[in-house]
Coordinates of C-alpha atoms in Angstrom, one line a residue:
Chain D
M191 CA 0.0 0.0 0.0
A192 CA 1.3 3.4 -0.9
W193 CA 2.5 5.5 2.1
E194 CA 0.5 8.7 2.1
H195 CA 0.7 11.6 4.4
P196 CA -2.7 13.3 4.5
L197 CA -1.1 16.5 5.7
F198 CA -0.3 17.0 2.0
R199 CA -3.5 15.5 0.8
R200 CA -4.4 16.9 -2.6
T201 CA -7.1 19.5 -2.9
V202 CA -7.8 18.2 -6.4
R203 CA -7.7 14.5 -6.8
A204 CA -5.1 13.5 -9.2
P205 CA -6.0 11.2 -12.1
Q206 CA -4.8 7.6 -11.9
G207 CA -1.3 7.2 -13.0
D208 CA -0.3 10.7 -12.1
L209 CA 3.4 11.5 -12.1
F210 CA 3.3 12.7 -8.6
D211 CA 1.6 9.6 -7.3
A212 CA 4.4 7.6 -8.9
L213 CA 7.1 9.8 -7.5
A214 CA 5.5 9.6 -4.1
R215 CA 6.1 5.9 -4.1
L216 CA 9.9 6.7 -4.1
R217 CA 9.6 8.7 -0.9
P218 CA 9.8 5.9 1.7
P219 CA 13.0 4.3 0.3
L220 CA 14.6 7.8 0.1
I221 CA 13.6 8.6 3.6
L222 CA 14.9 5.3 4.9
T223 CA 18.2 5.9 3.1
I224 CA 18.6 9.3 4.7
L225 CA 17.7 7.8 8.2
L226 CA 20.2 5.0 7.6
L227 CA 23.0 7.4 6.7
L228 CA 22.1 9.6 9.7
T229 CA 22.2 6.6 12.1
G230 CA 25.5 5.3 10.7
T231 CA 27.2 8.7 10.7
L232 CA 26.1 9.5 14.2
G233 CA 26.9 6.0 15.4
Y234 CA 30.5 6.0 14.2
M235 CA 31.0 9.5 15.6
A236 CA 29.6 8.5 19.0
I237 CA 31.0 5.0 19.3
D238 CA 34.5 5.3 17.9
G239 CA 34.9 9.1 17.8
F240 CA 35.3 9.2 14.0
P241 CA 35.4 12.7 12.4
F242 CA 32.2 13.5 10.5
L243 CA 33.5 12.9 7.0
D244 CA 35.2 9.6 8.0
A245 CA 32.0 8.5 9.8
M246 CA 29.9 9.2 6.7
Y247 CA 32.4 7.5 4.4
M248 CA 32.4 4.5 6.7
T249 CA 28.6 4.4 6.7
V250 CA 28.4 4.6 2.9
I251 CA 30.9 1.9 2.2
S252 CA 29.3 -0.3 4.8
V253 CA 25.7 0.2 3.5
A254 CA 26.9 -0.2 -0.1
T255 CA 28.8 -3.4 0.9
V256 CA 31.7 -2.4 -1.3
G257 CA 34.2 -4.1 1.0
F258 CA 36.7 -1.3 1.5
G259 CA 38.8 -1.4 4.6
E260 CA 38.0 0.5 7.8
V261 CA 39.3 4.1 7.8
H262 CA 40.1 3.8 11.6
P263 CA 40.4 0.8 13.8
L264 CA 37.0 -0.2 15.1
S265 CA 36.2 -1.0 18.7
R266 CA 34.2 -4.1 19.7
A267 CA 31.0 -1.9 19.9
G268 CA 32.0 -0.4 16.6
R269 CA 32.1 -3.8 14.9
I270 CA 28.7 -4.8 16.3
F271 CA 27.3 -1.5 15.1
T272 CA 28.9 -2.1 11.6
M273 CA 27.2 -5.5 11.4
A274 CA 23.8 -4.1 12.3
L275 CA 24.4 -1.3 9.8
I276 CA 25.3 -3.6 6.9
M277 CA 22.2 -5.8 7.6
G278 CA 20.0 -2.7 7.8
G279 CA 21.6 -1.3 4.7
F280 CA 21.0 -4.5 2.8
A281 CA 17.3 -4.5 3.8
V282 CA 16.8 -0.9 2.8
F283 CA 18.7 -1.5 -0.5
T284 CA 16.6 -4.5 -1.4
Y285 CA 13.4 -2.6 -0.6
S286 CA 14.5 0.5 -2.5
V287 CA 15.4 -1.5 -5.7
G288 CA 12.0 -3.2 -5.5
V289 CA 10.1 0.1 -5.2
F290 CA 12.3 1.7 -7.9
V291 CA 11.7 -1.1 -10.4
E292 CA 7.9 -1.1 -9.6
V293 CA 7.7 2.7 -10.2
V294 CA 9.8 2.7 -13.4
A295 CA 8.5 -0.4 -15.0
R296 CA 5.0 -1.1 -13.8
R297 CA 3.9 2.5 -13.4
D298 CA 5.8 3.6 -16.5
L299 CA 7.6 6.6 -14.9
F300 CA 9.1 7.7 -18.2
G301 CA 5.7 7.6 -19.9
L302 CA 4.3 9.7 -17.0
V303 CA 7.1 12.2 -17.5
G304 CA 6.1 12.4 -21.2
L305 CA 2.5 12.9 -20.2
K306 CA 3.4 15.7 -17.8
N307 CA 5.4 17.5 -20.5
M308 CA 2.4 17.1 -22.9
E309 CA 0.1 18.6 -20.3
N310 CA 2.5 21.5 -19.9
R311 CA 2.3 22.0 -23.7
I312 CA -1.5 21.9 -23.5
A313 CA -1.6 24.4 -20.7
A314 CA 0.1 26.9 -23.0
L315 CA -2.4 26.4 -25.9
C316 CA -4.9 29.0 -27.0
D317 CA -7.8 28.9 -29.5
H318 CA -7.7 25.1 -29.7
Y319 CA -10.6 22.7 -29.8
V320 CA -11.3 20.2 -27.0
V321 CA -12.5 16.9 -28.4
V322 CA -14.3 15.0 -25.7
G323 CA -14.1 11.2 -26.2
Y324 CA -12.1 9.4 -29.0
T325 CA -15.1 7.9 -30.7
P326 CA -15.0 6.7 -34.3
I327 CA -16.4 10.1 -35.4
A328 CA -13.8 11.9 -33.3
R329 CA -11.1 9.7 -34.9
E330 CA -12.2 11.0 -38.4
L331 CA -12.4 14.5 -37.0
A332 CA -8.8 14.2 -35.7
R333 CA -7.7 13.2 -39.2
V334 CA -9.3 16.3 -40.6
F335 CA -7.9 18.6 -37.9
K336 CA -4.4 17.2 -38.4
R337 CA -4.7 17.6 -42.2
R338 CA -5.9 21.2 -41.7
H339 CA -3.3 22.0 -39.0
V340 CA -6.1 22.8 -36.4
T341 CA -4.8 22.4 -32.8
F342 CA -6.9 20.1 -30.7
V343 CA -6.8 18.2 -27.5
V344 CA -8.7 14.9 -26.9
I345 CA -10.0 13.9 -23.5
E346 CA -10.3 10.2 -23.2
G347 CA -10.3 7.8 -20.2
E348 CA -10.9 4.4 -21.8
T349 CA -7.8 2.2 -22.2
G350 CA -8.7 0.8 -25.6
R351 CA -9.5 4.2 -27.1
L352 CA -6.4 5.7 -25.6
R353 CA -4.3 2.9 -27.3
Q354 CA -6.1 3.7 -30.6
L355 CA -5.5 7.4 -30.1
K356 CA -1.7 6.9 -29.6
A357 CA -1.6 4.5 -32.6
D358 CA -3.2 7.2 -34.7
G359 CA -0.5 9.7 -33.7
V360 CA -2.7 12.2 -31.8
E361 CA -0.2 14.5 -30.3
L362 CA -2.2 16.2 -27.5
Y363 CA -4.5 14.3 -25.2
I364 CA -5.7 14.2 -21.6
Q365 CA -5.9 10.8 -20.0
G366 CA -8.9 11.3 -17.8
D367 CA -12.6 11.1 -17.2
P368 CA -14.4 12.9 -20.0
F369 CA -17.2 13.9 -17.5
H370 CA -14.9 15.3 -14.8
N371 CA -14.3 19.0 -14.6
E372 CA -10.7 18.4 -13.8
S373 CA -10.1 16.9 -17.2
Y374 CA -11.5 20.0 -18.9
K375 CA -9.2 22.2 -16.9
R376 CA -6.2 20.1 -17.8
A377 CA -7.3 20.4 -21.5
A378 CA -7.0 24.2 -21.0
V379 CA -10.7 24.7 -21.8
E380 CA -10.5 28.2 -20.4
Q381 CA -8.4 29.2 -23.4
A382 CA -10.1 27.0 -26.0
R383 CA -12.1 28.0 -29.0
G384 CA -14.7 25.2 -28.6
I385 CA -15.7 21.8 -27.4
I386 CA -16.7 18.9 -29.7
T387 CA -18.5 15.9 -28.4
T388 CA -19.4 12.9 -30.5
F389 CA -20.7 10.2 -28.1
K390 CA -23.3 7.8 -29.2
N391 CA -25.2 8.4 -26.0
D392 CA -27.2 11.7 -26.1
A393 CA -27.0 11.9 -22.3
D394 CA -23.2 12.0 -22.5
N395 CA -23.3 14.7 -25.1
I396 CA -25.7 16.7 -23.0
T397 CA -23.4 16.4 -20.0
V398 CA -20.4 17.7 -22.1
A399 CA -22.5 20.6 -23.5
V400 CA -23.7 21.6 -20.0
T401 CA -20.1 21.4 -18.7
G402 CA -18.9 23.6 -21.5
R403 CA -21.6 26.2 -20.8
I404 CA -20.6 26.2 -17.1
F405 CA -17.0 26.8 -18.0
E406 CA -18.1 29.6 -20.3
E407 CA -20.0 31.2 -17.5
Q408 CA -17.0 30.9 -15.1
T409 CA -14.4 32.2 -17.6
G410 CA -16.5 34.7 -19.6
R411 CA -15.0 33.3 -22.8
D412 CA -17.3 32.1 -25.6
L413 CA -17.0 28.5 -26.4
F414 CA -18.3 27.1 -29.7
I415 CA -19.9 23.8 -28.7
V416 CA -20.5 21.2 -31.4
S417 CA -22.3 17.9 -30.7
T418 CA -23.6 14.9 -32.4
C419 CA -27.1 13.5 -31.6
S420 CA -29.2 10.4 -32.3
G421 CA -32.2 12.2 -33.7
P422 CA -34.4 15.4 -33.8
E423 CA -35.6 15.1 -30.2
A424 CA -32.0 14.8 -28.9
K425 CA -31.0 17.7 -31.2
A426 CA -33.6 20.0 -29.6
R427 CA -32.5 19.0 -26.2
L428 CA -28.8 19.6 -26.9
E429 CA -29.6 23.0 -28.5
R430 CA -31.7 23.8 -25.4
V431 CA -28.8 23.1 -23.0
G432 CA -26.4 25.2 -25.0
A433 CA -24.8 23.4 -27.9
D434 CA -24.2 25.9 -30.7
Y435 CA -24.3 23.3 -33.5
V436 CA -25.8 19.8 -33.4
V437 CA -25.2 17.3 -36.1
S438 CA -27.1 14.1 -36.7
P439 CA -24.6 11.6 -38.1
D440 CA -27.5 9.5 -39.5
S441 CA -28.9 12.4 -41.4
L442 CA -25.5 13.5 -42.7
I443 CA -24.6 10.0 -44.0
G444 CA -28.1 9.7 -45.6
N445 CA -27.7 13.0 -47.4
R446 CA -24.2 12.2 -48.6
I447 CA -25.3 8.8 -49.9
G448 CA -28.3 10.4 -51.5
A449 CA -26.2 12.9 -53.3
L450 CA -23.8 10.2 -54.5
A451 CA -26.7 8.1 -55.7
L452 CA -28.2 11.0 -57.6
R453 CA -24.9 12.2 -59.2
P454 CA -22.5 9.3 -59.0
P455 CA -18.8 10.5 -59.3
T456 CA -16.4 8.9 -61.7
Q457 CA -15.8 5.3 -60.7
G458 CA -13.2 5.2 -57.9
H459 CA -12.9 8.9 -57.4
A460 CA -14.7 11.3 -55.1
S461 CA -15.9 14.5 -56.8
I462 CA -13.7 17.6 -56.3
L463 CA -16.6 19.5 -54.7
E464 CA -17.1 16.7 -52.2
R465 CA -13.4 16.6 -51.4
V466 CA -13.4 20.4 -51.0
A467 CA -16.4 20.2 -48.7
Y468 CA -14.9 17.6 -46.5
G469 CA -11.4 19.2 -46.4
E470 CA -9.7 16.4 -48.3
Y471 CA -8.6 18.7 -51.1
T472 CA -6.4 21.1 -49.1
E473 CA -5.5 23.4 -52.0
L474 CA -9.1 24.7 -52.2
D475 CA -11.3 25.6 -49.4
L476 CA -14.9 26.7 -48.8
R477 CA -15.8 29.2 -46.1
E478 CA -18.9 31.1 -44.9
E479 CA -18.5 34.7 -43.9
V480 CA -21.2 36.7 -42.2
L481 CA -21.3 40.4 -43.0
G482 CA -21.4 42.9 -40.1
E483 CA -23.2 46.2 -39.9
Q484 CA -20.0 48.2 -40.3
G485 CA -18.2 45.7 -42.6
P486 CA -16.3 47.0 -45.6
L487 CA -18.6 45.1 -48.0
T488 CA -22.0 46.1 -46.6
G489 CA -24.1 48.3 -48.8
K490 CA -21.9 47.7 -51.9
T491 CA -22.7 45.6 -55.0
L492 CA -20.7 42.5 -55.4
R493 CA -19.0 44.2 -58.4
D494 CA -18.0 47.2 -56.3
T495 CA -16.4 45.1 -53.6
D496 CA -13.9 43.9 -56.2
L497 CA -13.3 40.9 -54.0
R498 CA -12.0 38.7 -56.8
R499 CA -9.3 41.1 -57.7
K500 CA -8.4 42.1 -54.1
T501 CA -8.3 38.7 -52.5
G502 CA -8.5 36.1 -55.2
A503 CA -11.5 34.4 -53.5
Y504 CA -14.7 33.8 -55.3
V505 CA -18.3 34.3 -53.9
I506 CA -20.3 31.4 -55.1
A507 CA -23.5 32.0 -53.1
I508 CA -25.2 34.5 -50.8
K509 CA -27.7 33.5 -48.1
R510 CA -30.0 36.2 -46.8
G511 CA -32.1 35.6 -43.7
D512 CA -34.4 32.5 -44.0
R513 CA -34.4 32.7 -47.8
K514 CA -32.8 30.1 -50.0
A515 CA -29.2 30.7 -50.9
R516 CA -28.7 32.6 -54.1
I517 CA -26.2 30.5 -56.1
N518 CA -23.8 32.2 -58.5
P519 CA -25.1 35.7 -57.5
S520 CA -25.2 38.6 -60.0
P521 CA -22.4 41.2 -59.8
D522 CA -25.1 43.8 -59.2
E523 CA -26.3 42.1 -56.1
V524 CA -26.2 44.6 -53.2
L525 CA -24.7 43.1 -50.0
Q526 CA -26.5 43.7 -46.8
A527 CA -25.6 43.3 -43.1
G528 CA -26.3 39.8 -41.9
D529 CA -25.8 38.2 -45.4
T530 CA -23.8 35.0 -45.4
L531 CA -21.3 34.8 -48.2
M532 CA -20.2 31.3 -49.3
V533 CA -16.7 31.8 -50.7
I534 CA -14.3 29.5 -52.4
G535 CA -10.6 29.9 -52.7
T536 CA -7.2 28.7 -51.7
P537 CA -6.3 29.0 -48.0
A538 CA -4.1 32.0 -48.8
Q539 CA -6.9 33.7 -50.7
L540 CA -9.4 33.0 -47.9
A541 CA -6.9 34.4 -45.3
R542 CA -6.7 37.6 -47.3
L543 CA -10.4 37.8 -47.4
E544 CA -10.6 37.4 -43.6
E545 CA -8.1 40.2 -43.3
H546 CA -10.1 42.3 -45.7
L547 CA -13.3 41.8 -43.7
A548 CA -11.7 42.4 -40.3
P549 CA -12.9 45.8 -39.1
A550 CA -9.7 46.7 -37.2
T551 CA -7.5 46.0 -40.1
P552 CA -6.6 49.0 -42.2
A553 CA -7.8 48.8 -45.8
E554 CA -5.2 47.3 -48.1
P555 CA -3.7 49.6 -50.7
E556 CA -5.1 49.1 -54.2
S557 CA -1.8 47.9 -55.4
A558 CA -1.9 44.9 -53.2
E559 CA -3.7 42.8 -55.7
A560 CA -4.1 39.1 -55.7
G561 CA -6.0 38.3 -58.8
G562 CA -3.3 36.2 -60.2
E563 CA -3.9 33.1 -58.1
Chain J
M298 CA -5.1 8.4 14.9
D299 CA -3.8 9.4 11.5
W300 CA -0.2 8.1 11.4
G301 CA 0.6 9.5 8.1
K302 CA -0.1 13.0 9.4
V303 CA 1.8 12.3 12.6
A304 CA 4.9 11.2 10.6
A305 CA 4.8 14.2 8.3
I306 CA 4.4 16.7 11.1
F307 CA 7.0 14.9 13.2
F308 CA 9.7 15.4 10.5
I309 CA 8.8 19.0 9.8
L310 CA 8.8 19.9 13.5
M311 CA 11.9 17.8 14.1
A312 CA 13.8 19.8 11.5
L313 CA 12.7 23.0 13.3
T314 CA 13.6 21.9 16.8
S315 CA 16.9 20.3 16.0
N316 CA 17.8 23.4 14.1
A317 CA 17.0 25.6 17.1
S318 CA 19.1 23.2 19.3
F319 CA 22.1 23.6 17.0
V320 CA 21.7 27.4 17.0
Y321 CA 21.5 27.4 20.8
G322 CA 24.2 24.8 21.6
G323 CA 26.4 24.6 18.5
D324 CA 26.6 20.8 18.9
P325 CA 27.7 18.9 15.7
Y326 CA 25.3 16.0 16.3
N327 CA 22.4 18.5 16.2
L328 CA 23.6 19.9 12.9
I329 CA 23.7 16.4 11.3
I330 CA 20.2 15.5 12.6
T331 CA 18.9 18.9 11.4
V332 CA 20.2 18.3 7.9
A333 CA 18.7 14.8 7.7
M334 CA 15.3 16.0 9.1
S335 CA 15.2 18.9 6.8
L336 CA 15.9 16.7 3.7
I337 CA 13.2 14.3 4.8
A338 CA 10.8 17.3 5.3
T339 CA 11.6 18.4 1.7
L340 CA 10.9 15.0 0.3
L341 CA 7.5 15.0 2.0
K342 CA 6.7 18.3 0.5
L343 CA 7.8 17.4 -3.0
G344 CA 4.8 17.3 -5.4
S345 CA 2.4 18.6 -2.8
R346 CA -0.6 20.2 -4.5
K347 CA -2.0 21.8 -1.4
T348 CA -3.1 25.5 -1.6
L349 CA 0.3 26.6 -0.2
G350 CA 2.3 23.7 -1.7
A351 CA 4.7 25.8 -3.7
E352 CA 5.4 28.1 -0.7
L353 CA 6.0 25.1 1.5
M354 CA 8.4 23.5 -1.0
A355 CA 10.3 26.8 -1.4
T356 CA 10.8 27.4 2.3
S357 CA 12.0 23.8 2.7
L358 CA 14.5 24.2 -0.2
V359 CA 15.7 27.5 1.4
A360 CA 16.3 25.6 4.7
D361 CA 18.2 22.8 2.9
L362 CA 20.4 25.3 1.0
H363 CA 21.4 26.9 4.3
L364 CA 22.0 23.7 6.2
I365 CA 24.1 21.9 3.6
P366 CA 26.7 24.7 3.4
A367 CA 26.5 25.0 7.2
V368 CA 27.7 21.3 7.4
V369 CA 30.5 22.0 5.0
A370 CA 31.5 25.2 6.9
F371 CA 31.4 23.4 10.2
F372 CA 33.0 20.0 9.4
G373 CA 35.1 21.0 6.4
F374 CA 36.5 24.4 7.6
G375 CA 35.7 24.4 11.3
N376 CA 34.0 27.7 10.9
L377 CA 31.4 27.7 13.7
S378 CA 30.3 31.3 13.3
L379 CA 29.5 30.8 9.6
A380 CA 27.7 27.5 10.3
T381 CA 25.7 29.1 13.1
G382 CA 24.8 32.1 10.8
L383 CA 23.6 29.7 8.1
A384 CA 21.7 27.6 10.6
I385 CA 19.9 30.8 11.8
G386 CA 18.8 31.4 8.2
A387 CA 17.5 27.8 8.0
L388 CA 15.7 28.3 11.3
V389 CA 13.8 31.3 10.0
A390 CA 12.8 29.2 6.9
N391 CA 11.7 26.4 9.1
I392 CA 9.6 28.7 11.3
I393 CA 7.9 30.1 8.2
S394 CA 7.4 26.5 7.0
V395 CA 5.6 25.5 10.2
A396 CA 3.5 28.7 10.0
L397 CA 2.5 27.9 6.4
I398 CA 1.5 24.4 7.4
T399 CA -0.7 25.8 10.2
I400 CA -2.4 28.2 7.8
D401 CA -2.9 25.5 5.2
T402 CA -4.4 23.1 7.8
I403 CA -6.8 25.8 8.9
L404 CA -7.7 26.5 5.2
D405 CA -8.3 22.8 4.6
T406 CA -10.4 22.5 7.7
L407 CA -12.6 25.5 6.7
K408 CA -12.9 24.0 3.2
E409 CA -14.0 20.6 4.6
E410 CA -16.5 22.3 6.8
D411 CA -17.9 24.2 3.8
E412 CA -18.2 21.0 1.8
A413 CA -19.9 19.3 4.8
F414 CA -22.6 21.9 4.8

């Protein structure tokens, strides 16, 4: 049983396999070693009047059983003391080796050090996503995020899924209970951009969404919460408890298969549009931009905005209010506040568009043109 | 009786009292015991995540870093005044350490009472 001293009981219960728990196991042998050195040194000083350094040297060579000769002649009492010291030293040595091997091998000390380093990296993150649970959907999501260089941290506590996660090369993860506040804190949720939950069980997703909203209240930082759901009823519940966006995997898959059935792509190849939509074609990207009241495009016609020339990105649709999206809009279409523009372009072009739309950013000089891409 | 707590407080107090003994009497045995007790107290504070865990660890390290040179000064160079001076520094750190533990224990007790209600 691990020797614990409740005087230093943790205010926050550490997760299983914590580095400090493992290191705490090394305390008893270290304390015994110090006590043994203390006893030996004081013993030689008191019994045979050795100077401090000689007494300590004599203690160390006796405990280590290296077999060096005595530094000063020993009295009868001194020899009896040395015998006791050697036996005590052997017992402590055997015990210490056992504990050390147990901590290093069974509790994977080096692995725990690695985990601790990873948690330090996570603590320094900002604007990342926290993916709760490494479900099959989360696994696909991790692939997309990796491909798109989006920073994310997975919270997972199940051994099998953790093994899968490591095998998939997920760099940042928290080994902990996905429904425990402490896990979210360790995933630096206070600095995160959003939380994504993809459990099969709706109750689990609701718990995650509610936890996210509680953290949002505590920190005052907006979290974008995305969840999956099993059906329309669960979707309504999740939206009610605070999920910003709820996706039904069944409905998504149905729609995708329907689209494929209606317009089958070339045998063996996914359509370019589909690859763009799912982030598989990284040289082209689709993005939605909502126009603000004071935005630089608001009130202008699409032609006057000169977006194509300034940024290189291309507006393929405009969605206004509850109306259907206007695909391939006319250049004379006047843009209004609240309009959602669907824009296509390379990542660089879309980045330029974002800069162009940012109200704080000064307008780019007319010479900075990007139409050539 | 909570024996873990007894052991932890024992070593921390022992570091303080043996330190005070050395400062008062200048006995070499006391100095050696003080160093050993102080090192054990540091080990016990290592990795503590209590409210004042970092402060406790820091005070303990300060005490160790005074006492180890004190041993060298005393046994290596026979400089009693330097050793005593360093031991007084360690004594201050040990007093602060005990004060911090007292505060932390009170904070913990209040927290437990709050949780109980």
